[in-house]
Amino acid sequence: MKSIIIKPKNELLKKYVQYFLFFKKTDSTILNYTTFPNNNLCLSIYKQNKIDYLNHSKANNCIITQGNKNFVSRLYGFHKMPFQVDINSCLDQVCIIFYPSALRTFTNESYTDLMNSDSVFEAIFSNKNAFLLEQIFEEDNFVKRSEKLESLLLKNLKNEIPDKLKEGLHFISKYNTENITVETLSEKLKVSDSSLFRLFKNNLGQNPKSYLKTIRFRTILDEIMNGQQSPTEVNYLNQYYDQAHFINDFKTYTGYSPKKLIDQVSIQQNDLTWIYNKMNSE
């Protein structure tokens, strides 16, 4: 499978979109990979694929097979456990990776409705762009695909991110979640806990507690995978009560202990940390 990451060129768009991710698979092999929770939202668009997505307390799986619909588009995010993707057919996929809260600048649609839809692209960008997907997928050059996506996104900027949310995200980023709790965040923003909950839930799709936990996990994952700290040092620096609590949390997000994950990971690039498997189909 061919994959490539392309970052936006437009300076304004760089505030909202982390990168575009393109997949192309033309052979008959069966392939699966696992990724881990992140606070960024991914809008995935598929050409002639069927997507079966299971996301509940015991499963977080996406099964991709050959489909009859010309295009299917789904939103992925808010994971609390590893995200497993099984690809059982050819694949032509476009992904737009939005920064936290950035999707709200393009749409006011309910997060719940979007997460349950297989026509997210149409819901966000409406019928006036009905032929744009055909134009994007007809383009084999991924750079030119990204340029078309940038043009689309720039034309559809609608909303401003609330100032209180900007302040909160900046505060979290500055202190990298160290000792930050929902209570300290409420005090910093001078809002009640219930107002903070609504602010995050309405604009990010996550409550503040879940957001902070995921940020802490990604910080830990990056430190371990980059060899910056040992698991014991990471446990201490990220304010865990004890080693058992730290390992239990880590297993919830990845399915592995820190030491075992290092041996399993196949791809590590920026925010991509994957376990990747490929099997010849029978």
CSV table of C-alpha atoms in Angstrom, one decimal:
chain,number,residue,atom,x,y,z
A,1,MET,CA,0.0,0.0,0.0
A,2,LYS,CA,1.3,3.4,-0.9
A,3,SER,CA,0.8,6.2,1.6
A,4,ILE,CA,1.9,9.8,1.8
A,5,ILE,CA,1.5,12.8,4.1
A,6,ILE,CA,1.2,16.3,2.7
A,7,LYS,CA,0.9,19.4,4.9
A,8,PRO,CA,-1.2,22.4,3.8
A,9,LYS,CA,0.7,25.2,2.1
A,10,ASN,CA,-1.8,28.0,2.9
A,11,GLU,CA,-0.8,29.8,6.1
A,12,LEU,CA,-4.4,30.3,7.2
A,13,LEU,CA,-5.3,26.6,6.6
A,14,LYS,CA,-2.3,25.5,8.7
A,15,LYS,CA,-4.1,26.6,11.8
A,16,TYR,CA,-6.9,24.1,11.1
A,17,VAL,CA,-5.5,21.2,9.2
A,18,GLN,CA,-2.5,19.3,10.4
A,19,TYR,CA,-2.0,17.3,7.2
A,20,PHE,CA,-3.6,15.4,4.3
A,21,LEU,CA,-3.0,11.6,4.3
A,22,PHE,CA,-3.5,9.6,1.1
A,23,PHE,CA,-3.7,5.8,0.7
A,24,LYS,CA,-3.6,3.8,-2.5
A,25,LYS,CA,-3.7,0.0,-2.6
A,26,THR,CA,-4.2,-1.8,-5.9
A,27,ASP,CA,-3.2,-5.4,-5.1
A,28,SER,CA,-5.2,-8.3,-3.6
A,29,THR,CA,-3.3,-8.7,-0.3
A,30,ILE,CA,-5.1,-8.5,3.0
A,31,LEU,CA,-3.7,-5.8,5.2
A,32,ASN,CA,-4.4,-4.5,8.7
A,33,TYR,CA,-2.9,-1.9,11.0
A,34,THR,CA,-3.5,-0.4,14.4
A,35,THR,CA,-3.3,3.2,15.5
A,36,PHE,CA,-3.8,4.8,18.9
A,37,PRO,CA,-6.0,7.5,20.4
A,38,ASN,CA,-5.3,11.1,19.4
A,39,ASN,CA,-7.4,14.3,19.9
A,40,ASN,CA,-7.3,15.2,16.2
A,41,LEU,CA,-10.3,14.3,14.0
A,42,CYS,CA,-9.9,12.5,10.7
A,43,LEU,CA,-12.3,12.9,7.8
A,44,SER,CA,-11.8,9.9,5.6
A,45,ILE,CA,-13.2,9.6,2.1
A,46,TYR,CA,-13.2,6.3,0.2
A,47,LYS,CA,-13.9,5.5,-3.4
A,48,GLN,CA,-15.9,2.4,-4.1
A,49,ASN,CA,-15.4,0.8,-0.7
A,50,LYS,CA,-17.8,-0.5,2.0
A,51,ILE,CA,-17.0,0.6,5.5
A,52,ASP,CA,-18.1,-1.4,8.6
A,53,TYR,CA,-17.2,0.6,11.7
A,54,LEU,CA,-17.7,-0.8,15.2
A,55,ASN,CA,-17.0,1.7,18.0
A,56,HIS,CA,-18.3,0.8,21.5
A,57,SER,CA,-16.9,-0.2,24.9
A,58,LYS,CA,-15.4,-3.5,23.7
A,59,ALA,CA,-14.4,-2.8,20.1
A,60,ASN,CA,-13.0,0.0,17.9
A,61,ASN,CA,-12.6,-1.6,14.5
A,62,CYS,CA,-13.0,-0.5,10.9
A,63,ILE,CA,-13.4,-3.2,8.2
A,64,ILE,CA,-12.9,-2.1,4.6
A,65,THR,CA,-14.2,-4.2,1.7
A,66,GLN,CA,-15.2,-3.6,-1.9
A,67,GLY,CA,-18.4,-1.5,-2.2
A,68,ASN,CA,-21.1,-0.4,-4.6
A,69,LYS,CA,-21.4,3.3,-3.6
A,70,ASN,CA,-19.1,5.6,-5.5
A,71,PHE,CA,-18.0,7.5,-2.4
A,72,VAL,CA,-18.3,6.9,1.3
A,73,SER,CA,-17.0,9.4,3.9
A,74,ARG,CA,-16.6,8.9,7.7
A,75,LEU,CA,-15.3,10.8,10.6
A,76,TYR,CA,-12.9,9.0,13.1
A,77,GLY,CA,-11.8,10.3,16.5
A,78,PHE,CA,-12.5,10.4,20.2
A,79,HIS,CA,-10.9,6.9,20.6
A,80,LYS,CA,-10.5,5.4,24.1
A,81,MET,CA,-8.8,2.3,22.9
A,82,PRO,CA,-6.6,1.1,19.9
A,83,PHE,CA,-8.2,1.6,16.5
A,84,GLN,CA,-7.8,-1.4,14.3
A,85,VAL,CA,-8.3,-1.1,10.5
A,86,ASP,CA,-8.7,-4.2,8.3
A,87,ILE,CA,-8.4,-3.7,4.5
A,88,ASN,CA,-9.8,-6.6,2.5
A,89,SER,CA,-9.9,-5.0,-1.0
A,90,CYS,CA,-8.3,-2.3,-3.2
A,91,LEU,CA,-8.3,1.1,-1.6
A,92,ASP,CA,-8.2,4.7,-2.7
A,93,GLN,CA,-8.6,6.9,0.4
A,94,VAL,CA,-8.2,10.6,1.2
A,95,CYS,CA,-7.9,11.7,4.8
A,96,ILE,CA,-8.1,15.3,6.2
A,97,ILE,CA,-6.6,15.5,9.7
A,98,PHE,CA,-8.1,18.4,11.6
A,99,TYR,CA,-6.6,19.9,14.7
A,100,PRO,CA,-8.7,19.8,17.9
A,101,SER,CA,-11.8,22.1,17.5
A,102,ALA,CA,-10.8,23.0,13.9
A,103,LEU,CA,-13.8,21.1,12.4
A,104,ARG,CA,-16.1,23.6,14.0
A,105,THR,CA,-14.7,26.3,11.7
A,106,PHE,CA,-16.2,24.5,8.8
A,107,THR,CA,-19.6,23.2,10.1
A,108,ASN,CA,-22.2,23.5,12.9
A,109,GLU,CA,-23.4,19.9,12.4
A,110,SER,CA,-23.8,17.8,15.5
A,111,TYR,CA,-20.7,15.7,16.3
A,112,THR,CA,-23.0,12.8,17.2
A,113,ASP,CA,-24.7,12.9,13.8
A,114,LEU,CA,-21.4,13.2,12.0
A,115,MET,CA,-19.8,10.3,13.8
A,116,ASN,CA,-22.7,8.1,12.8
A,117,SER,CA,-22.8,9.1,9.2
A,118,ASP,CA,-21.2,7.6,6.1
A,119,SER,CA,-21.8,10.8,4.1
A,120,VAL,CA,-19.8,13.2,6.3
A,121,PHE,CA,-18.3,15.1,3.3
A,122,GLU,CA,-21.7,15.9,1.9
A,123,ALA,CA,-23.0,16.9,5.3
A,124,ILE,CA,-20.2,19.4,5.8
A,125,PHE,CA,-19.6,20.7,2.3
A,126,SER,CA,-23.2,20.4,0.9
A,127,ASN,CA,-24.3,19.6,-2.6
A,128,LYS,CA,-22.7,22.6,-4.2
A,129,ASN,CA,-19.5,20.6,-4.3
A,130,ALA,CA,-21.2,17.5,-5.7
A,131,PHE,CA,-18.7,16.8,-8.4
A,132,LEU,CA,-15.6,17.8,-6.4
A,133,LEU,CA,-14.9,14.3,-5.2
A,134,GLU,CA,-14.9,13.0,-8.7
A,135,GLN,CA,-12.4,15.7,-9.6
A,136,ILE,CA,-10.2,14.9,-6.6
A,137,PHE,CA,-10.1,11.1,-7.2
A,138,GLU,CA,-9.5,11.5,-10.9
A,139,GLU,CA,-6.2,13.2,-10.0
A,140,ASP,CA,-3.5,10.6,-9.5
A,141,ASN,CA,-1.0,13.1,-8.3
A,142,PHE,CA,-1.3,13.4,-4.5
A,143,VAL,CA,0.1,16.9,-4.4
A,144,LYS,CA,-2.5,18.1,-6.8
A,145,ARG,CA,-5.2,16.3,-4.8
A,146,SER,CA,-4.1,18.2,-1.7
A,147,GLU,CA,-4.3,21.5,-3.6
A,148,LYS,CA,-7.9,20.8,-4.6
A,149,LEU,CA,-8.7,20.0,-0.9
A,150,GLU,CA,-7.0,23.2,0.3
A,151,SER,CA,-9.1,25.2,-2.2
A,152,LEU,CA,-12.3,23.5,-1.0
A,153,LEU,CA,-11.5,24.1,2.7
A,154,LEU,CA,-10.6,27.7,2.2
A,155,LYS,CA,-13.9,28.4,0.5
A,156,ASN,CA,-15.9,26.8,3.3
A,157,LEU,CA,-14.5,28.6,6.4
A,158,LYS,CA,-17.5,29.6,8.3
A,159,ASN,CA,-17.0,30.0,12.1
A,160,GLU,CA,-14.5,31.3,14.6
A,161,ILE,CA,-13.2,29.2,17.4
A,162,PRO,CA,-14.4,30.7,20.8
A,163,ASP,CA,-11.8,32.8,22.5
A,164,LYS,CA,-12.2,30.8,25.8
A,165,LEU,CA,-11.5,27.6,24.0
A,166,LYS,CA,-8.4,29.1,22.3
A,167,GLU,CA,-7.2,30.3,25.7
A,168,GLY,CA,-7.8,26.8,27.2
A,169,LEU,CA,-6.0,24.9,24.4
A,170,HIS,CA,-3.1,27.3,24.6
A,171,PHE,CA,-2.8,26.8,28.4
A,172,ILE,CA,-2.9,23.0,27.9
A,173,SER,CA,-0.3,23.2,25.2
A,174,LYS,CA,2.0,25.5,27.2
A,175,TYR,CA,2.1,23.2,30.3
A,176,ASN,CA,1.7,20.0,28.4
A,177,THR,CA,-1.0,18.7,30.8
A,178,GLU,CA,1.5,18.7,33.7
A,179,ASN,CA,-0.7,19.0,36.9
A,180,ILE,CA,-3.6,20.3,34.8
A,181,THR,CA,-7.0,19.1,36.0
A,182,VAL,CA,-10.5,20.1,35.0
A,183,GLU,CA,-10.6,22.2,38.1
A,184,THR,CA,-7.4,24.1,37.4
A,185,LEU,CA,-8.6,24.6,33.8
A,186,SER,CA,-11.9,26.0,35.0
A,187,GLU,CA,-10.1,28.4,37.4
A,188,LYS,CA,-7.7,29.5,34.6
A,189,LEU,CA,-10.6,30.3,32.2
A,190,LYS,CA,-12.8,31.7,35.0
A,191,VAL,CA,-15.7,29.5,34.1
A,192,SER,CA,-17.7,26.8,36.0
A,193,ASP,CA,-17.0,23.1,35.5
A,194,SER,CA,-20.3,22.7,33.7
A,195,SER,CA,-19.6,25.6,31.3
A,196,LEU,CA,-16.1,24.1,30.6
A,197,PHE,CA,-17.8,20.8,29.9
A,198,ARG,CA,-20.1,22.4,27.3
A,199,LEU,CA,-17.3,24.5,25.8
A,200,PHE,CA,-15.3,21.4,25.1
A,201,LYS,CA,-18.1,19.0,24.2
A,202,ASN,CA,-19.8,21.5,21.8
A,203,ASN,CA,-16.5,22.5,20.0
A,204,LEU,CA,-14.2,19.6,20.3
A,205,GLY,CA,-16.7,16.7,20.6
A,206,GLN,CA,-14.9,15.5,23.8
A,207,ASN,CA,-15.3,16.5,27.5
A,208,PRO,CA,-12.3,18.2,29.1
A,209,LYS,CA,-11.4,15.2,31.2
A,210,SER,CA,-11.2,12.9,28.1
A,211,TYR,CA,-9.3,15.5,26.2
A,212,LEU,CA,-6.6,15.9,28.9
A,213,LYS,CA,-6.2,12.1,29.3
A,214,THR,CA,-5.6,11.7,25.6
A,215,ILE,CA,-3.1,14.5,25.5
A,216,ARG,CA,-1.2,13.0,28.4
A,217,PHE,CA,-1.2,9.6,26.6
A,218,ARG,CA,0.2,11.1,23.4
A,219,THR,CA,2.9,12.9,25.3
A,220,ILE,CA,3.9,9.6,27.0
A,221,LEU,CA,3.7,7.7,23.7
A,222,ASP,CA,6.0,10.2,22.0
A,223,GLU,CA,8.5,10.3,24.9
A,224,ILE,CA,8.7,6.5,24.9
A,225,MET,CA,8.9,5.9,21.2
A,226,ASN,CA,11.5,8.6,20.7
A,227,GLY,CA,13.6,7.2,23.6
A,228,GLN,CA,13.5,10.4,25.5
A,229,GLN,CA,12.6,8.7,28.8
A,230,SER,CA,12.4,5.2,30.2
A,231,PRO,CA,8.8,4.0,31.1
A,232,THR,CA,9.7,4.5,34.8
A,233,GLU,CA,10.8,8.1,34.2
A,234,VAL,CA,7.7,8.7,32.1
A,235,ASN,CA,5.5,7.4,34.9
A,236,TYR,CA,7.1,9.8,37.3
A,237,LEU,CA,7.1,12.9,35.0
A,238,ASN,CA,3.5,12.5,34.1
A,239,GLN,CA,2.2,12.5,37.6
A,240,TYR,CA,1.0,8.9,37.9
A,241,TYR,CA,0.4,7.5,41.4
A,242,ASP,CA,2.3,4.3,40.7
A,243,GLN,CA,3.7,2.1,38.0
A,244,ALA,CA,0.7,-0.2,37.9
A,245,HIS,CA,-1.7,2.7,37.3
A,246,PHE,CA,0.6,4.0,34.5
A,247,ILE,CA,0.9,0.6,32.8
A,248,ASN,CA,-2.9,-0.1,33.1
A,249,ASP,CA,-3.7,3.2,31.4
A,250,PHE,CA,-1.2,2.6,28.7
A,251,LYS,CA,-2.6,-0.9,28.0
A,252,THR,CA,-6.1,0.6,27.7
A,253,TYR,CA,-5.0,3.0,25.0
A,254,THR,CA,-2.6,0.6,23.1
A,255,GLY,CA,-3.3,-3.0,24.1
A,256,TYR,CA,0.4,-3.4,25.1
A,257,SER,CA,2.7,-2.5,27.9
A,258,PRO,CA,5.2,0.2,27.0
A,259,LYS,CA,8.1,-2.2,26.5
A,260,LYS,CA,6.1,-4.6,24.3
A,261,LEU,CA,4.8,-1.7,22.2
A,262,ILE,CA,8.3,-0.5,21.2
A,263,ASP,CA,8.9,-3.9,19.7
A,264,GLN,CA,5.6,-4.0,17.8
A,265,VAL,CA,5.4,-0.6,16.2
A,266,SER,CA,6.1,-0.7,12.4
A,267,ILE,CA,5.7,3.0,11.5
A,268,GLN,CA,6.5,6.1,13.4
A,269,GLN,CA,6.3,9.4,11.6
A,270,ASN,CA,5.2,12.6,13.3
A,271,ASP,CA,1.8,11.8,14.9
A,272,LEU,CA,1.6,8.4,13.1
A,273,THR,CA,2.5,5.5,15.3
A,274,TRP,CA,1.2,2.2,13.8
A,275,ILE,CA,1.4,-1.5,14.2
A,276,TYR,CA,1.3,-2.7,10.6
A,277,ASN,CA,0.6,-6.3,9.3
A,278,LYS,CA,0.4,-7.6,5.8
A,279,MET,CA,-0.8,-11.1,4.8
A,280,ASN,CA,-1.0,-12.7,1.4
A,281,SER,CA,-4.6,-13.5,0.6
A,282,GLU,CA,-5.4,-17.2,-0.1
